[in-house]
Short mmCIF file of C-alpha atoms in Angstrom, two decimals:
data_model
loop_
_atom_site.label_atom_id
_atom_site.label_comp_id
_atom_site.label_asym_id
_atom_site.label_seq_id
_atom_site.Cartn_x
_atom_site.Cartn_y
_atom_site.Cartn_z
CA MET A 28 -22.64 38.61 -5.03
CA GLN A 29 -20.16 38.87 -2.18
CA GLU A 30 -22.49 36.59 0.10
CA THR A 31 -21.98 33.87 -2.59
CA LYS A 32 -18.75 34.59 -2.60
CA ALA A 33 -17.86 34.19 0.96
CA ARG A 34 -19.69 31.07 1.07
CA ILE A 35 -17.97 29.56 -1.89
CA SER A 36 -15.00 30.47 -0.25
CA ARG A 37 -15.76 28.81 2.98
CA PHE A 38 -16.90 25.79 1.01
CA LEU A 39 -13.43 25.68 -0.26
CA GLU A 40 -11.67 26.10 2.96
CA LEU A 41 -13.78 23.27 4.02
CA ILE A 42 -12.49 21.10 1.26
CA THR A 43 -9.10 21.65 1.88
CA SER A 44 -8.54 21.25 5.45
CA GLU A 45 -6.90 18.62 7.19
CA ARG A 46 -10.26 17.59 8.72
CA PHE A 47 -11.65 17.11 5.43
CA TYR A 48 -8.72 14.99 4.12
CA TYR A 49 -9.14 12.92 7.56
CA GLY A 50 -12.44 12.14 6.56
CA LEU A 51 -11.50 11.05 3.09
CA ILE A 52 -9.26 8.75 4.21
CA LEU A 53 -11.52 7.05 6.76
CA THR A 54 -14.42 6.90 4.34
CA VAL A 55 -12.57 5.08 2.45
CA MET A 56 -10.76 2.73 4.61
CA ILE A 57 -14.07 2.05 6.19
CA SER A 58 -16.28 1.51 3.13
CA LEU A 59 -13.91 -0.73 1.06
CA PRO A 60 -14.30 -3.85 3.76
CA ILE A 61 -18.10 -3.26 4.09
CA THR A 62 -18.80 -2.96 0.35
CA GLU A 63 -16.90 -6.48 -0.26
CA ILE A 64 -18.93 -7.91 2.46
CA PHE A 65 -21.93 -6.70 0.56
CA ASP A 66 -20.80 -7.46 -2.71
CA GLU A 67 -19.97 -10.90 -1.81
CA LEU A 68 -23.47 -11.61 -0.38
CA HIS A 69 -24.91 -10.76 -3.63
CA SER A 70 -21.98 -12.88 -5.24
CA ASN A 71 -20.36 -9.86 -6.78
CA ARG A 72 -16.55 -8.83 -6.79
CA PHE A 73 -14.54 -6.22 -7.55
CA VAL A 74 -18.19 -3.84 -8.57
CA SER A 75 -17.98 -1.36 -5.57
CA GLN A 76 -14.38 -0.79 -4.67
CA PRO A 77 -13.44 0.72 -7.87
CA ILE A 78 -16.05 2.77 -8.03
CA ILE A 79 -15.57 4.07 -4.34
CA ILE A 80 -11.78 4.91 -5.53
CA GLU A 81 -13.03 6.36 -8.45
CA ILE A 82 -15.20 9.10 -6.82
CA ALA A 83 -12.84 9.43 -4.08
CA GLY A 84 -10.12 10.14 -7.00
CA TYR A 85 -12.28 13.00 -8.80
CA ILE A 86 -13.24 14.41 -5.31
CA GLY A 87 -9.70 14.41 -4.40
CA VAL A 88 -8.03 15.82 -7.31
CA PHE A 89 -10.51 19.01 -7.27
CA SER A 90 -9.90 19.65 -3.82
CA ILE A 91 -6.09 19.67 -4.55
CA PHE A 92 -6.15 21.92 -7.03
CA ALA A 93 -8.76 24.50 -5.07
CA HIS A 94 -6.33 23.99 -2.27
CA PHE A 95 -3.05 25.18 -4.40
CA LEU A 96 -5.26 28.04 -6.86
CA MET A 97 -7.02 29.35 -3.05
CA HIS A 98 -3.72 29.68 -1.18
CA LYS A 99 -1.68 31.78 -3.54
CA GLY A 100 1.72 31.63 -2.13
CA VAL A 101 1.26 28.17 -0.06
CA LYS A 102 4.47 26.21 0.55
CA VAL A 103 5.36 23.53 -2.09
CA TYR A 104 6.99 20.41 -0.83
CA LEU A 105 8.31 17.50 -3.08
CA SER A 106 5.46 15.11 -2.40
CA ASP A 107 3.03 17.95 -4.16
CA LEU A 108 5.16 18.06 -7.14
CA LEU A 109 5.24 14.49 -7.10
CA PHE A 110 1.58 14.01 -7.24
CA PHE A 111 1.30 16.57 -10.02
CA VAL A 112 4.27 14.79 -12.31
CA MET A 113 2.51 11.45 -11.64
CA LEU A 114 -0.99 12.67 -12.30
CA ILE A 115 0.23 14.27 -15.42
CA ILE A 116 1.93 10.71 -16.70
CA SER A 117 -0.67 9.07 -16.13
CA ILE A 118 -2.90 11.17 -17.87
CA LEU A 119 -0.40 11.00 -20.90
CA SER A 120 -0.15 7.51 -20.52
CA ALA A 121 -3.61 6.49 -20.74
CA VAL A 122 -4.45 9.39 -23.91
CA PHE A 123 -1.56 7.52 -25.80
CA THR A 124 -1.97 3.96 -24.65
CA LYS A 125 -1.48 1.37 -27.67
CA ASN A 126 -4.62 -0.69 -26.65
CA LYS A 127 -7.73 2.14 -25.66
CA ASP A 128 -10.55 -0.80 -24.76
CA ALA A 129 -7.81 -2.38 -22.17
CA THR A 130 -6.64 1.17 -20.75
CA PHE A 131 -10.65 2.31 -20.52
CA GLY A 132 -12.66 -0.48 -20.49
CA GLY A 133 -11.26 -2.85 -17.91
CA PHE A 134 -13.11 -3.77 -14.66
CA TYR A 135 -12.55 -6.36 -11.76
CA TYR A 136 -9.27 -6.12 -11.00
CA ASP A 137 -8.02 -3.76 -13.63
CA GLU A 138 -7.32 -0.20 -12.79
CA TRP A 139 -8.74 2.88 -14.04
CA LEU A 140 -7.10 6.18 -14.74
CA SER A 141 -9.56 7.42 -12.40
CA ASN A 142 -8.45 4.82 -9.48
CA PHE A 143 -4.83 6.21 -10.21
CA PHE A 144 -6.26 9.89 -9.43
CA GLY A 145 -7.60 8.40 -5.97
CA TYR A 146 -4.38 6.90 -5.11
CA PHE A 147 -2.50 9.90 -5.59
CA SER A 148 -4.91 11.76 -3.95
CA LEU A 149 -5.04 9.62 -0.80
CA MET A 150 -1.40 10.13 -0.69
CA PHE A 151 -1.71 14.01 -0.67
CA ALA A 152 -4.32 13.79 2.04
CA GLY A 153 -2.02 11.37 4.39
CA THR A 154 0.23 14.39 4.09
CA PHE A 155 -2.14 16.65 5.48
CA ILE A 156 -2.60 14.83 8.50
CA GLU A 157 -0.51 16.40 11.28
CA ASP A 158 -2.85 16.30 14.32
CA SER A 159 -1.67 13.50 16.96
CA LYS A 160 -4.94 12.28 17.49
CA LEU A 161 -5.97 12.07 14.28
CA ARG A 162 -3.02 9.96 13.05
CA LYS A 163 -3.94 7.54 15.68
CA ASN A 164 -7.64 7.04 14.68
CA ILE A 165 -6.15 6.43 11.06
CA LEU A 166 -4.54 3.28 12.76
CA LYS A 167 -7.42 2.10 14.86
CA ALA A 168 -9.23 2.25 11.62
CA PHE A 169 -6.19 0.43 10.11
CA VAL A 170 -7.22 -2.07 12.90
CA PHE A 171 -10.63 -1.96 11.97
CA VAL A 172 -9.80 -3.30 8.40
CA THR A 173 -7.65 -6.37 9.93
CA LEU A 174 -10.42 -7.61 12.00
CA ILE A 175 -12.59 -7.69 9.41
CA GLN A 176 -10.44 -9.22 6.93
CA THR A 177 -8.72 -11.45 9.40
CA SER A 178 -11.92 -12.78 10.49
CA ALA A 179 -13.19 -13.71 6.92
CA ALA A 180 -9.49 -15.26 6.44
CA ALA A 181 -9.31 -17.14 9.37
CA LEU A 182 -12.58 -18.75 8.98
CA GLN A 183 -11.72 -19.96 5.19
CA THR A 184 -8.52 -21.74 6.91
CA ILE A 185 -11.12 -24.16 8.75
CA GLY A 186 -13.69 -24.56 5.53
CA ILE A 187 -15.84 -21.60 6.02
CA PHE A 188 -16.22 -19.44 2.77
CA ASN A 189 -18.13 -16.22 2.46
CA VAL A 190 -18.09 -16.87 -1.22
CA GLU A 191 -16.05 -19.16 -3.41
CA VAL A 192 -12.79 -17.34 -4.38
CA TYR A 193 -12.76 -15.89 -8.08
CA TYR A 194 -9.28 -16.84 -8.66
CA ASP A 195 -7.63 -20.37 -8.60
CA PRO A 196 -10.61 -21.47 -7.05
CA ASP A 197 -9.75 -25.02 -7.22
CA VAL A 198 -6.39 -24.99 -5.15
CA ALA A 199 -7.45 -22.05 -2.83
CA MET A 200 -10.61 -24.10 -1.63
CA GLU A 201 -8.92 -27.49 -1.80
CA ARG A 202 -5.93 -26.12 0.44
CA LYS A 203 -8.27 -23.56 2.60
CA ARG A 204 -5.95 -21.07 1.53
CA SER A 205 -7.21 -17.70 3.33
CA TYR A 206 -7.88 -14.80 1.25
CA GLY A 207 -9.59 -12.87 3.12
CA LEU A 208 -12.56 -10.60 0.79
CA LEU A 209 -9.85 -10.02 -1.81
CA GLN A 210 -10.68 -12.66 -4.38
CA HIS A 211 -6.85 -13.99 -4.37
CA SER A 212 -4.51 -15.33 -1.87
CA ASN A 213 -1.70 -13.26 -3.08
CA TRP A 214 -3.40 -10.18 -3.05
CA TYR A 215 -4.29 -11.07 0.77
CA GLY A 216 -1.00 -12.17 1.68
CA GLY A 217 0.20 -8.68 0.47
CA LEU A 218 -2.21 -6.77 2.51
CA SER A 219 -1.55 -8.95 5.55
CA VAL A 220 1.62 -7.90 5.64
CA LEU A 221 0.65 -4.43 5.98
CA LEU A 222 -1.78 -4.97 8.34
CA TYR A 223 0.48 -7.62 10.53
CA ALA A 224 2.93 -4.63 10.65
CA CYS A 225 0.50 -2.35 11.63
CA THR A 226 -1.33 -4.75 14.87
CA SER A 227 2.36 -5.91 15.90
CA GLY A 228 3.71 -2.28 15.67
CA ILE A 229 1.18 -0.83 18.25
CA TYR A 230 1.75 -4.02 20.16
CA LEU A 231 5.68 -3.09 20.29
CA PHE A 232 4.85 0.51 20.85
CA THR A 233 1.82 1.32 22.87
CA LYS A 234 2.10 2.40 26.40
CA SER A 235 -1.61 0.71 27.73
CA LYS A 236 -0.97 -2.54 28.84
CA ALA A 237 -4.75 -3.67 27.75
CA THR A 238 -4.07 -2.21 24.33
CA ARG A 239 -0.63 -4.60 24.22
CA ASN A 240 -2.37 -7.69 25.10
CA ILE A 241 -5.01 -7.17 22.68
CA MET A 242 -2.81 -6.33 19.66
CA PHE A 243 -0.73 -9.18 20.33
CA ALA A 244 -3.64 -11.77 19.89
CA VAL A 245 -4.72 -9.90 16.83
CA SER A 246 -1.00 -9.75 15.45
CA MET A 247 -1.01 -13.48 15.98
CA VAL A 248 -4.44 -14.14 14.13
CA CYS A 249 -3.05 -11.98 11.11
CA PHE A 250 -0.05 -13.50 10.95
CA TYR A 251 -1.59 -17.23 11.05
CA THR A 252 -3.69 -16.14 8.36
CA LEU A 253 -0.97 -14.53 6.17
CA LEU A 254 1.06 -17.99 6.48
CA SER A 255 -2.53 -19.77 5.38
CA SER A 256 -2.82 -17.76 2.51
CA GLU A 257 0.59 -19.30 1.01
CA ALA A 258 1.64 -16.46 -0.90
CA ARG A 259 5.52 -16.38 -0.38
CA LEU A 260 5.80 -12.52 -1.34
CA ALA A 261 4.06 -12.18 1.86
CA TRP A 262 7.07 -14.11 3.48
CA VAL A 263 9.55 -11.75 1.87
CA GLY A 264 7.43 -8.84 3.27
CA VAL A 265 7.36 -9.99 6.63
CA ALA A 266 11.01 -10.56 6.63
CA ALA A 267 11.76 -7.00 5.37
CA TYR A 268 9.48 -5.96 8.41
CA LEU A 269 11.18 -7.78 10.77
CA PHE A 270 14.81 -6.54 9.61
CA PHE A 271 13.32 -2.98 10.05
CA LEU A 272 12.63 -3.41 13.41
CA ALA A 273 15.89 -4.89 14.16
CA VAL A 274 17.27 -1.68 12.48
CA SER A 275 15.33 0.34 14.68
CA ILE A 276 16.08 -1.11 17.93
CA ILE A 277 19.69 -0.61 17.37
CA VAL A 278 18.98 2.88 16.07
CA MET A 279 17.44 3.06 19.62
CA LYS A 280 19.70 2.19 21.36
CA LEU A 281 22.59 4.11 19.58
CA LYS A 282 20.62 6.97 20.06
CA GLY A 283 20.04 6.65 23.50
CA TYR A 284 16.73 6.09 23.68
CA ASP A 285 15.12 5.75 27.41
CA LYS A 286 16.77 2.51 28.58
CA ASP A 287 14.04 1.17 30.27
CA LYS A 288 11.95 1.84 27.25
CA LEU A 289 14.07 0.07 25.02
CA ARG A 290 14.18 -2.86 27.39
CA SER A 291 10.56 -3.14 27.50
CA ILE A 292 10.34 -3.30 23.64
CA VAL A 293 13.09 -5.17 23.00
CA LYS A 294 11.07 -7.91 25.28
CA ARG A 295 8.10 -7.22 23.54
CA PHE A 296 10.17 -7.84 20.16
CA ALA A 297 11.16 -11.33 21.61
CA LEU A 298 7.73 -12.61 22.42
CA MET A 299 6.49 -11.33 19.24
CA ILE A 300 9.35 -13.70 17.54
CA LEU A 301 8.62 -16.59 20.08
CA GLY A 302 4.66 -16.13 18.90
CA MET A 303 5.62 -16.21 15.49
CA ALA A 304 7.59 -19.37 15.28
CA ALA A 305 4.71 -21.14 17.43
CA VAL A 306 2.01 -20.00 14.47
CA THR A 307 4.63 -21.14 11.81
CA ALA A 308 4.63 -24.73 13.43
CA PHE A 309 1.00 -24.49 13.79
CA VAL A 310 0.55 -23.97 10.23
CA ILE A 311 3.19 -26.23 9.13
CA LEU A 312 2.19 -29.62 11.70
CA VAL A 313 -1.29 -28.94 12.24
CA CYS A 314 -2.66 -27.55 9.37
CA GLY A 315 0.11 -29.18 6.58
CA LYS A 316 0.49 -26.29 5.13
CA LEU A 317 3.76 -24.17 3.35
CA ILE A 318 5.67 -27.56 2.89
CA GLU A 319 4.45 -27.73 -0.69
CA ARG A 320 5.15 -24.00 -1.28
CA ILE A 321 8.89 -24.57 0.48
CA GLN A 322 9.73 -27.36 -1.78
CA LYS A 323 8.26 -25.55 -4.91
CA THR A 324 10.39 -22.56 -3.93
CA SER A 325 13.85 -24.93 -3.84
CA SER A 326 13.00 -26.87 -7.13
CA GLU A 327 12.47 -23.20 -8.73
CA LEU A 328 15.63 -22.37 -7.54
CA SER A 329 17.74 -25.85 -8.29
CA THR A 330 16.60 -25.56 -11.73
CA HIS A 331 18.56 -22.30 -12.51
CA SER A 332 16.03 -21.22 -14.76
CA ALA A 333 15.02 -18.02 -14.25
CA LYS A 334 11.74 -17.93 -16.38
CA SER A 335 10.18 -20.44 -14.08
CA ILE A 336 11.10 -18.48 -10.84
CA GLY A 337 8.26 -17.26 -8.42
CA SER A 338 5.31 -19.19 -10.45
CA ASN A 339 6.72 -18.67 -13.73
CA ARG A 340 7.31 -14.65 -12.42
CA GLY A 341 10.31 -14.22 -14.02
CA TYR A 342 8.15 -15.45 -17.81
CA ILE A 343 6.18 -12.34 -16.97
CA TRP A 344 8.84 -10.25 -16.48
CA LYS A 345 11.00 -10.90 -19.31
CA TYR A 346 8.20 -10.36 -21.59
CA GLY A 347 7.69 -6.91 -19.46
CA ILE A 348 11.32 -5.94 -20.06
CA ASP A 349 11.55 -6.70 -23.76
CA ALA A 350 8.84 -4.35 -24.45
CA VAL A 351 10.23 -1.12 -22.67
CA PRO A 352 12.62 -0.10 -25.19
CA ASP A 353 10.16 0.61 -27.44
CA ASN A 354 7.77 2.03 -25.18
CA TRP A 355 9.95 3.71 -22.91
CA LEU A 356 8.37 7.43 -22.46
CA LEU A 357 5.06 6.62 -21.37
CA GLY A 358 4.58 3.04 -21.71
CA ILE A 359 2.79 0.69 -23.36
CA GLY A 360 -0.19 1.95 -21.64
CA LEU A 361 -1.84 2.64 -18.42
CA ASP A 362 -2.78 -0.88 -16.93
CA ASN A 363 -2.46 -2.52 -20.43
CA TYR A 364 0.25 -5.12 -19.36
CA ARG A 365 -1.23 -7.84 -21.29
CA ASP A 366 -0.32 -6.51 -24.30
CA VAL A 367 3.47 -6.81 -24.09
CA PHE A 368 2.91 -10.80 -24.86
CA TYR A 369 1.20 -9.96 -28.12
CA LEU A 370 4.00 -7.43 -29.55
CA ASP A 371 5.74 -10.21 -31.88
CA PRO A 372 3.31 -11.36 -34.24
CA ASP A 373 5.49 -14.83 -34.33
CA ASN A 374 5.13 -15.50 -30.77
CA LYS A 375 2.43 -17.67 -29.30
CA PRO A 376 2.81 -17.14 -25.13
CA PHE A 377 2.00 -20.17 -23.32
CA PHE A 378 -0.17 -17.76 -21.17
CA THR A 379 -0.75 -13.78 -20.73
CA GLN A 380 -1.17 -11.84 -17.97
CA GLY A 381 -2.31 -8.72 -17.15
CA LYS A 382 -0.40 -7.51 -14.43
CA GLY A 383 3.49 -7.63 -14.26
CA HIS A 384 3.82 -9.02 -10.76
CA ASN A 385 6.03 -6.59 -9.78
CA GLU A 386 4.74 -3.32 -9.28
CA TYR A 387 7.86 -1.46 -10.48
CA LEU A 388 8.17 -3.34 -13.49
CA HIS A 389 4.49 -2.51 -14.06
CA TYR A 390 5.34 1.00 -13.48
CA LEU A 391 7.94 1.25 -16.14
CA VAL A 392 6.47 -1.18 -18.89
CA THR A 393 2.71 0.44 -18.64
CA GLN A 394 3.74 4.13 -17.59
CA GLY A 395 7.21 4.43 -18.71
CA VAL A 396 10.46 5.27 -17.37
CA PHE A 397 9.60 9.09 -16.05
CA GLN A 398 7.01 7.56 -13.93
CA LEU A 399 8.55 4.63 -12.28
CA ALA A 400 11.30 7.49 -11.35
CA ALA A 401 8.53 9.45 -9.84
CA TYR A 402 7.25 6.60 -8.00
CA LEU A 403 10.91 5.19 -6.75
CA THR A 404 11.58 9.34 -6.05
CA LEU A 405 8.14 9.18 -4.04
CA LEU A 406 9.15 5.93 -2.04
CA PHE A 407 12.90 7.19 -1.15
CA HIS A 408 11.44 10.65 -0.08
CA ALA A 409 8.82 8.73 2.47
CA ALA A 410 11.39 6.80 3.73
CA VAL A 411 13.66 9.76 4.82
CA THR A 412 10.71 12.09 5.92
CA GLY A 413 9.25 9.12 7.88
CA THR A 414 13.02 8.53 9.34
CA ARG A 415 13.35 12.39 9.85
CA THR A 416 9.80 12.25 11.98
CA VAL A 417 10.90 9.28 14.40
CA ILE A 418 14.23 11.48 15.04
CA HIS A 419 12.84 15.10 15.30
CA ALA A 420 9.23 14.64 16.38
CA GLU A 421 8.44 16.80 19.41
CA LYS A 422 5.74 14.08 21.37
CA GLU A 423 6.66 10.79 21.88
CA GLU A 424 3.67 9.65 20.65
CA ASP A 425 4.23 10.87 17.54
CA ARG A 426 7.63 9.27 17.29
CA LEU A 427 5.67 5.85 17.87
CA VAL A 428 3.02 6.25 15.27
CA GLU A 429 5.58 7.20 12.89
CA TRP A 430 7.60 3.70 13.93
CA VAL A 431 4.28 1.78 13.42
CA LEU A 432 3.68 3.66 9.72
CA LEU A 433 7.40 2.73 8.55
CA GLY A 434 7.27 -0.77 9.40
CA MET A 435 4.20 -1.28 7.25
CA PHE A 436 5.80 1.06 4.49
CA PHE A 437 9.19 -1.33 4.32
CA GLY A 438 7.02 -4.69 4.33
CA TYR A 439 4.69 -3.54 1.78
CA ILE A 440 7.41 -2.28 -0.94
CA ALA A 441 9.24 -5.35 0.09
CA GLN A 442 6.46 -7.99 -1.21
CA ALA A 443 5.44 -5.49 -4.08
CA MET A 444 8.86 -6.81 -5.82
CA PHE A 445 6.52 -10.26 -6.60
CA ASN A 446 2.75 -8.76 -6.26
CA SER A 447 0.52 -6.81 -8.29
CA SER A 448 -1.25 -3.70 -7.29
CA VAL A 449 -5.03 -3.95 -7.10
CA VAL A 450 -7.61 -1.53 -6.34
CA ASN A 451 -8.69 -3.31 -3.09
CA VAL A 452 -5.14 -3.74 -1.49
CA ALA A 453 -3.53 -0.35 -2.97
CA PRO A 454 -5.26 2.35 -1.65
CA TYR A 455 -4.11 0.98 2.03
CA PHE A 456 -0.54 1.64 1.09
CA TRP A 457 -0.83 5.00 -0.52
CA ILE A 458 -2.75 6.32 2.90
CA THR A 459 0.27 4.93 4.52
CA LEU A 460 2.58 6.38 2.15
CA GLY A 461 1.12 10.10 2.65
CA MET A 462 0.88 9.44 6.37
CA CYS A 463 4.89 8.85 6.40
CA LEU A 464 5.21 12.16 4.10
CA THR A 465 3.29 14.47 7.09
CA LYS A 466 4.20 18.12 5.62
CA LYS A 467 5.10 18.94 9.17
CA HIS A 468 8.53 17.30 8.86
CA GLN A 469 9.01 17.79 5.12
CA ARG A 470 11.06 20.34 3.87
CA TRP A 471 9.36 22.59 1.16
CA PHE A 472 10.92 24.40 -1.94
CA GLY A 473 13.52 27.58 -0.94
CA TYR A 474 13.46 26.25 2.84
CA ARG A 475 17.46 26.42 3.00
CA LYS A 476 16.80 29.94 1.59
CA GLU A 477 14.29 31.12 4.01
CA LYS A 478 16.40 29.66 6.69
CA LYS A 479 19.59 31.28 5.54
CA ALA A 480 17.27 34.89 5.66
CA GLN A 481 16.01 34.33 9.08
CA LYS A 482 19.65 33.90 10.49
CA ALA A 483 21.05 36.72 8.31
#
């Protein structure tokens, strides 16, 4: 009996360790694009990805509960509390959904309850990764994902398609838009913001000259495919990322960052901007893209119609907002946005959407005001913790890795105002979010009381 208990204890210690969470993150990151390739070889779409995240969700939730049950008196952080709050609200939203078939029976780009378990678990796992080498390895995994996704996307821009895009195939194939392995150019646009921020961030902050040169080339190819997706939401994400970098450089200067290192970063930043300008000119003048999107944006703004803005996103948002007063507590149902169009029996919408095309509104409409509040609190906490890490990191490499992660974070949350959460993109962000929330630089509940007691 004692030996059995010891084995169980060793097993539980194993699955609640930093190494285990690191392995969980890497497994998800690497398996998503690989299975996408094999799915598409057999003309399948959205088959493996939701199942991978589902499995990660069940494993992650079991591991996290084991962590808190095993380690009595363990320090509890705000990210831990928000994990449980969001987990419970998502379950309640699914249980009390207005349309059980939509919530529990969806496939393709629908997100299941177990997928949300996966998202939250990946975030929690990211908070455990404190070892510098492991954190850098996860950034390398992001580069791996970039190479796979941008390779497919770049080939698509010259008419070489691994498989016909599932959504909007006529316009995407005709205009040779890039969509990577994601089946929608907007989804690729959102992911490419995250990947471009990663690769260009490594280029800006790495000490290795060889790595710098390679990452510059990779980031420019990634930026080329980002523009070639013709996803306007990606422009928003890139603008937010560049603003973050400009602010970071100013803060470096004000905080007395090493002048030689700062000068090198500024030079690289200037070269990056020149590279982006050259790529943009190539996409417009040689590839003949973006002009139509710019004209469409101008036309939407000139009509002064809120409903038509952003490819009728205003129309989609209006129906969602109208549904909130009667469904504010738990939402209309987990990932059940489409039902908002049918709430008024006398209304006949000219089209419906399964997603809110705004991640924050989608949370509010489908899971309620408390879930949105929890999510926004988590994002704000990540921004504060990430900034604290940059300022107080003991090692220079930890500071630079966190800078890269924060750039990815800000780029994604900006484009999310116009994009939808989907199961083959969202996991990458939740990993980034967790990595910004490393427990080493969070303050646990009771932190101030403990510090006062130590001083006394």
